[in-house]
Coordinates of C-alpha atoms and ligand atoms in Angstrom, one line a residue:
X1 CA 94.4 109.7 81.1
X2 CA 93.6 106.8 83.6
X3 CA 90.8 106.1 86.1
X4 CA 88.8 107.4 89.1
X5 CA 86.9 105.3 91.6
X6 CA 83.3 106.0 90.5
X7 CA 81.3 103.5 92.8
X8 CA 82.0 100.7 95.4
X9 CA 79.9 97.8 96.7
X10 CA 80.4 94.6 99.0
X11 CA 78.6 91.5 100.1
X12 CA 79.3 89.2 102.8
X13 CA 77.9 85.9 103.8
X14 CA 75.4 85.8 106.9
X15 CA 77.0 83.5 108.9
X16 CA 79.5 85.2 111.5
X17 CA 82.0 82.8 113.3
X18 CA 83.8 84.2 116.5
X19 CA 87.1 82.9 117.6
X20 CA 85.1 81.4 120.6
X21 CA 83.1 79.4 118.1
X22 CA 86.3 77.9 116.7
X23 CA 87.3 76.4 120.1
X24 CA 84.4 73.9 119.8
X25 CA 86.5 71.8 117.5
X26 CA 90.1 73.3 117.6
X27 CA 92.6 73.7 120.2
X28 CA 92.9 77.5 120.2
X29 CA 91.5 80.4 122.0
X30 CA 90.2 84.1 121.3
X31 CA 93.2 85.3 123.2
X32 CA 95.7 83.4 121.0
X33 CA 94.1 84.5 117.8
X34 CA 93.3 88.2 118.7
X35 CA 96.7 88.9 120.1
X36 CA 98.6 87.4 117.1
X37 CA 96.5 88.8 114.3
X38 CA 93.9 91.3 115.4
X39 CA 91.0 88.9 114.4
X40 CA 87.9 88.6 116.5
X41 CA 85.4 87.0 114.0
X42 CA 85.0 86.3 110.2
X43 CA 82.3 85.5 107.8
X44 CA 81.8 81.9 106.4
X45 CA 79.7 80.9 103.4
X46 CA 77.0 78.4 104.2
X47 CA 74.1 78.1 101.6
X48 CA 75.3 81.2 99.5
X49 CA 77.5 80.8 96.4
X50 CA 80.3 82.9 95.7
X51 CA 78.7 83.8 92.2
X52 CA 75.9 84.9 94.4
X53 CA 78.1 87.3 96.5
X54 CA 80.1 88.5 93.7
X55 CA 77.0 89.6 91.6
X56 CA 75.6 91.3 94.7
X57 CA 78.6 93.4 95.4
X58 CA 78.9 94.2 91.5
X59 CA 75.3 95.4 91.6
X60 CA 75.8 97.5 94.5
X61 CA 78.9 99.1 93.0
X62 CA 77.1 99.7 89.7
X63 CA 74.2 101.3 91.6
X64 CA 76.5 103.3 93.6
X65 CA 78.2 104.7 90.4
X66 CA 74.9 105.1 88.4
X67 CA 76.2 102.7 85.7
X68 CA 74.3 100.1 84.0
X69 CA 75.7 96.7 83.2
X70 CA 75.3 97.2 79.3
X71 CA 77.7 100.1 79.7
X72 CA 80.6 98.4 81.3
X73 CA 83.6 97.9 78.8
X74 CA 85.7 95.3 80.8
X75 CA 84.8 93.0 83.8
X76 CA 87.8 91.8 85.9
X77 CA 87.3 89.4 88.7
X78 CA 90.1 88.9 91.5
X79 CA 89.8 85.5 92.9
X80 CA 92.0 82.5 93.8
X81 CA 89.0 80.3 92.8
X82 CA 85.5 80.9 91.7
X83 CA 82.4 78.4 92.0
X84 CA 83.5 76.8 88.8
X85 CA 86.8 76.3 87.3
X86 CA 85.3 77.4 84.0
X87 CA 83.3 79.5 83.0
X88 CA 85.1 82.3 85.0
X89 CA 83.5 84.2 87.9
X90 CA 83.7 87.2 85.7
X91 CA 81.5 85.5 83.0
X92 CA 78.9 84.7 85.8
X93 CA 78.9 88.4 86.8
X94 CA 78.6 89.5 83.2
X95 CA 75.6 87.2 82.7
X96 CA 73.9 88.5 85.8
X97 CA 74.3 92.3 85.1
X98 CA 73.6 91.9 81.4
X99 CA 76.9 92.7 79.9
X100 CA 78.7 91.7 76.7
X101 CA 82.1 93.1 77.7
X102 CA 85.1 91.0 77.8
X103 CA 85.3 89.2 81.1
X104 CA 88.2 87.5 82.9
X105 CA 89.3 86.3 86.3
X106 CA 92.7 87.5 87.7
X107 CA 94.5 85.3 90.3
X108 CA 97.1 87.5 92.0
X109 CA 96.1 86.0 95.5
X110 CA 95.7 88.9 98.0
X111 CA 96.9 91.5 95.6
X112 CA 94.2 90.8 93.0
X113 CA 92.4 93.9 93.1
X114 CA 95.5 96.1 92.8
X115 CA 96.5 94.0 89.6
X116 CA 93.0 94.4 88.4
X117 CA 93.3 98.2 88.8
X118 CA 96.6 98.3 86.9
X119 CA 95.1 96.3 84.2
X120 CA 92.2 98.7 84.0
X121 CA 94.5 101.5 83.8
X122 CA 96.3 100.0 80.8
X123 CA 93.0 99.3 79.1
X124 CA 91.7 102.9 79.7
X125 CA 95.0 104.5 78.7
X126 CA 94.9 102.5 75.4
X127 CA 91.4 103.7 74.6
X128 CA 90.2 100.1 74.9
X129 CA 87.7 100.9 77.8
X130 CA 86.2 103.9 79.6
X131 CA 84.2 102.0 82.3
X132 CA 85.6 98.9 84.0
X133 CA 83.9 96.8 86.8
X134 CA 86.3 95.0 89.2
X135 CA 84.8 92.5 91.5
X136 CA 86.8 90.3 94.1
X137 CA 85.4 87.3 95.6
X138 CA 87.0 84.6 97.8
X139 CA 85.4 81.6 99.4
X140 CA 88.4 80.8 101.7
X141 CA 86.5 78.5 103.9
X142 CA 86.4 76.0 101.0
X143 CA 90.2 76.1 100.4
X144 CA 91.1 75.6 104.1
X145 CA 92.0 72.4 106.2
X146 CA 89.7 73.1 109.1
X147 CA 91.7 70.6 111.4
X148 CA 94.9 73.0 110.8
X149 CA 94.7 75.7 113.5
X150 CA 97.7 77.6 112.2
X151 CA 95.9 78.5 109.0
X152 CA 92.0 78.0 109.2
X153 CA 91.6 80.8 112.1
X154 CA 93.1 83.5 109.8
X155 CA 90.7 83.6 106.8
X156 CA 87.2 84.7 106.0
X157 CA 84.9 84.8 102.8
X158 CA 83.4 87.9 101.0
X159 CA 83.1 90.0 98.1
X160 CA 83.8 93.6 97.1
X161 CA 83.4 95.6 94.0
X162 CA 84.5 98.7 92.4
X163 CA 83.6 100.8 89.2
X164 CA 86.3 102.5 87.6
X165 CA 85.6 105.3 85.0
X166 CA 88.0 107.3 82.7
X167 CA 89.5 110.0 84.7
X168 CA 92.5 111.4 86.6
X169 CA 92.1 109.7 89.9
X170 CA 94.9 107.4 89.7
X171 CA 98.2 108.9 90.7
X172 CA 100.7 106.0 90.5
X173 CA 100.8 102.2 90.7
X174 CA 103.4 99.5 91.3
X175 CA 103.1 95.6 91.1
X176 CA 105.8 93.0 91.6
X177 CA 106.5 89.3 92.3
X178 CA 109.2 87.9 94.4
X179 CA 108.8 84.5 93.0
X180 CA 108.4 81.9 95.8
X181 CA 106.0 78.9 95.3
X182 CA 106.5 77.2 98.7
X183 CA 105.9 79.7 101.6
X184 CA 102.2 79.9 100.7
X185 CA 100.8 77.0 98.6
X186 CA 97.5 75.6 97.9
X187 CA 97.3 72.6 95.3
X188 CA 94.6 72.0 93.2
X189 CA 94.3 68.2 92.4
X190 CA 90.9 67.9 93.7
X191 CA 88.9 65.0 91.7
X192 CA 91.9 64.1 89.5
X193 CA 91.5 60.5 88.5
X194 CA 93.3 60.1 85.2
X195 CA 94.3 56.5 84.6
X196 CA 97.5 57.7 83.0
X197 CA 98.7 59.8 86.0
X198 CA 99.3 58.0 89.2
X199 CA 101.4 60.8 91.0
X200 CA 100.5 61.4 94.5
X201 CA 97.7 63.8 95.1
X202 CA 98.3 66.6 97.6
X203 CA 95.2 67.7 99.5
X204 CA 93.4 70.9 98.4
X205 CA 94.2 73.0 101.5
X206 CA 96.6 75.8 102.4
X207 CA 100.2 75.3 103.5
X208 CA 101.8 78.4 104.9
X209 CA 105.0 79.1 106.6
X210 CA 103.7 81.9 108.7
X211 CA 107.0 83.3 109.9
X212 CA 108.5 83.6 106.4
X213 CA 105.3 85.3 105.0
X214 CA 105.4 87.7 108.0
X215 CA 109.0 88.8 106.9
X216 CA 108.1 89.2 103.4
X217 CA 104.8 91.1 104.1
X218 CA 106.4 93.6 106.2
X219 CA 109.3 94.3 103.8
X220 CA 107.2 94.2 100.7
X221 CA 104.5 96.6 102.1
X222 CA 107.2 99.2 103.2
X223 CA 109.0 98.9 99.8
X224 CA 105.7 99.3 97.6
X225 CA 104.6 102.4 99.7
X226 CA 107.9 104.1 99.3
X227 CA 108.0 103.3 95.5
X228 CA 104.4 104.4 94.8
X229 CA 104.8 107.7 96.8
X230 CA 108.2 108.3 95.0
X231 CA 106.3 107.8 91.6
X232 CA 103.6 110.2 92.5
X233 CA 106.0 112.7 94.0
X234 CA 104.8 112.8 97.5
X235 CA 105.7 111.7 100.9
X236 CA 104.1 108.7 102.6
X237 CA 103.0 111.1 105.2
X238 CA 101.1 113.1 102.7
X239 CA 98.7 110.2 102.0
X240 CA 95.3 110.8 103.7
X241 CA 94.2 107.3 104.0
X242 CA 96.0 103.9 104.0
X243 CA 94.0 100.8 103.0
X244 CA 96.4 97.9 103.7
X245 CA 95.6 94.3 102.9
X246 CA 93.9 92.9 106.2
X247 CA 96.0 89.8 106.9
X248 CA 97.4 90.5 110.3
X249 CA 97.2 93.7 112.4
X250 CA 101.0 93.1 113.6
X251 CA 101.9 93.0 109.7
X252 CA 100.1 96.3 109.1
X253 CA 101.6 98.0 112.2
X254 CA 105.1 96.9 111.5
X255 CA 104.9 97.8 107.9
X256 CA 103.8 101.4 108.6
X257 CA 105.8 102.0 111.7
X258 CA 108.9 103.6 110.1
X259 CA 106.6 106.1 108.1
X260 CA 105.3 107.5 111.5
X261 CA 101.7 107.7 110.1
X262 CA 98.9 108.8 112.5
X263 CA 97.0 105.7 113.6
X264 CA 93.7 107.0 112.4
X265 CA 94.7 107.3 108.9
X266 CA 95.2 103.5 108.6
X267 CA 92.0 101.7 107.9
X268 CA 91.4 98.3 109.2
X269 CA 88.3 95.8 109.5
X270 CA 90.4 92.6 110.2
X271 CA 88.8 92.3 113.8
X272 CA 85.5 91.7 111.9
X273 CA 86.4 89.7 108.7
X274 CA 89.7 88.2 109.1
X275 CA 91.8 87.8 105.9
X276 CA 89.5 87.6 102.8
X277 CA 92.5 87.4 100.5
X278 CA 91.9 89.7 97.4
X279 CA 88.7 90.9 98.7
X280 CA 89.9 92.6 102.0
X281 CA 90.9 95.9 100.4
X282 CA 87.7 96.2 98.4
X283 CA 85.4 95.5 101.2
X284 CA 87.5 97.8 103.4
X285 CA 87.1 100.7 100.6
X286 CA 83.3 100.2 100.3
X287 CA 82.7 100.3 104.1
X288 CA 84.7 103.5 104.5
X289 CA 83.4 105.1 101.5
X290 CA 79.7 104.3 102.6
X291 CA 80.4 106.1 106.0
X292 CA 81.7 109.1 104.2
X293 CA 85.3 108.9 105.4
X294 CA 86.8 110.1 102.2
X295 CA 86.5 113.7 100.9
X296 CA 87.0 114.9 97.4
X297 CA 90.9 115.3 96.8
X298 CA 91.9 112.8 99.5
X299 CA 94.8 110.5 98.6
X300 CA 94.1 106.8 99.2
X301 CA 96.8 104.4 99.2
X302 CA 96.1 100.7 98.7
X303 CA 99.0 98.2 99.7
X304 CA 98.9 94.5 99.6
X305 CA 101.0 91.2 99.4
X306 CA 100.1 87.6 98.8
X307 CA 101.0 84.1 97.6
X308 CA 103.2 84.1 94.6
X309 CA 104.6 86.0 96.3
X310 CA 102.9 89.1 94.8
X311 CA 102.8 92.7 96.0
X312 CA 101.8 96.2 95.0
X313 CA 100.5 99.5 95.8
X314 CA 98.2 101.8 94.1
X315 CA 97.6 105.6 94.9
X316 CA 94.3 107.2 93.9
X317 CA 92.8 110.7 94.5
X318 CA 89.3 110.4 95.6
X319 CA 86.7 111.8 93.4
X320 CA 88.7 113.0 90.4
X321 CA 86.5 112.4 87.4
Ligands
ACO401 N1 95.7 78.6 118.3 C1 96.7 78.3 119.5 N2 97.9 78.1 119.1 C2 98.5 78.1 117.8 C3 97.5 78.3 116.8 C4 96.1 78.8 117.0 N3 95.2 79.1 116.1 N4 98.2 78.3 115.7 C5 99.5 78.1 115.8 N5 99.5 77.9 117.3 C6 100.7 77.4 118.0 C7 101.8 77.0 117.2 O1 101.6 75.6 117.2 C8 103.1 77.3 118.0 O2 103.2 76.3 119.0 P1 104.5 75.7 119.5 O3 105.4 77.0 120.0 O4 104.2 74.8 120.7 O5 105.2 75.0 118.4 C9 102.6 78.5 118.6 O6 101.3 78.7 118.6 C10 103.4 79.8 118.0 O7 103.2 79.7 116.6 P2 103.9 80.6 115.8 O8 103.7 80.4 114.2 O9 105.4 81.1 116.0 O10 103.0 82.0 115.9 P3 103.2 83.5 115.4 O11 103.3 84.3 116.5 O12 104.4 83.6 114.3 O13 102.0 83.7 114.7 C11 100.9 83.7 112.4 C12 101.6 82.9 113.5 C13 99.6 84.5 112.9 C14 100.3 82.8 111.3 C15 101.9 84.8 111.8 O14 103.1 84.1 111.6 C16 101.4 85.5 110.6 O15 100.4 86.2 110.8 N6 102.1 85.2 109.4 C17 101.7 85.9 108.3 C18 100.6 85.0 107.7 C19 99.8 85.9 106.7 O16 99.9 87.0 106.6 N7 99.2 85.0 105.9 C20 98.5 85.7 104.7 C21 99.2 85.5 103.5 S1 98.3 84.4 102.6 C22 97.1 84.9 101.8 O17 96.8 86.1 102.1 C23 96.4 84.1 100.6

């Protein structure tokens, strides 16, 4: 026995930054960004905290699922960096929702929510949990070099959440790492002033070899789709909805082309939010769930890639409690 998705939520910063807005301080254009990535605008944290967004999305998911904080057995937060190094974002969520469940952060970059789903699956299968809260939250705007036009135009901030309950909705899942610590890299030497360590400090900002990431992403997304469908005993064409990580519309198109999937089955919101790292798929899920897109029995396939290089896919049936 594994899980089904019992509720979803999301919360986004109020500040909308369009591609045009970026031209005020960067040598870029809406045309360059949109044609290469599919991004029109993104949300950026101003006076909100990441903890605040995470708590809001968690509360919305709990309400949607009809679950109270005290009834959650495990809290997993997918994030690359919360407001504080410690305590974790997951502990901040636990405090706000009145839960005493074990709570921890999971850093698998953009694949974080899929890693959390598979951890939840193991806890539930082992009889250690019946209700799991997964929250994703990323403050990408705090991790970027805003003078580097090749990275800062790509990302956005936000939070999403899912409540998983014991049930038969998960059909299959695959996770993997193709270890490479260079093509996407973000050092964390901020504030280091040990008198015993004089090594050079790298700036806290993202370095990315866009071309290499692109090649890895297309390959890994295709591979994970094939593998998760094989495990579930279905063909990729039998999936009702694809929820791919929203990094670049060209990556999404190129990954799915060989499966000849109808365009309307592939859900996207990258134009509105850019790449929100771990939180891309959870915000995507919440938006389409709230529009009533998914019907009982529909098969949803989550697929993602990220720094590490991590990748994975999870296939679920909607509403199988
Ligand atoms: N505006 C205008 N010009 C730009 C910009 C910009 N914002 N950024 C780069 N350029 C220039 C470059 O300097 C280069 O100029 P040059 O030819 O004079 O040297 C030119 O545009 C072409 O640059 P490329 O890097 O070749 O552009 P490409 O078409 O490959 O697109 C992109 C770059 C969008 C980054 C693409 O490689 C990509 O999407 N890669 C994957 C990135 C990704 O998915 N990251 C997410 C994973 S990380 C994570 O999720 C945590």
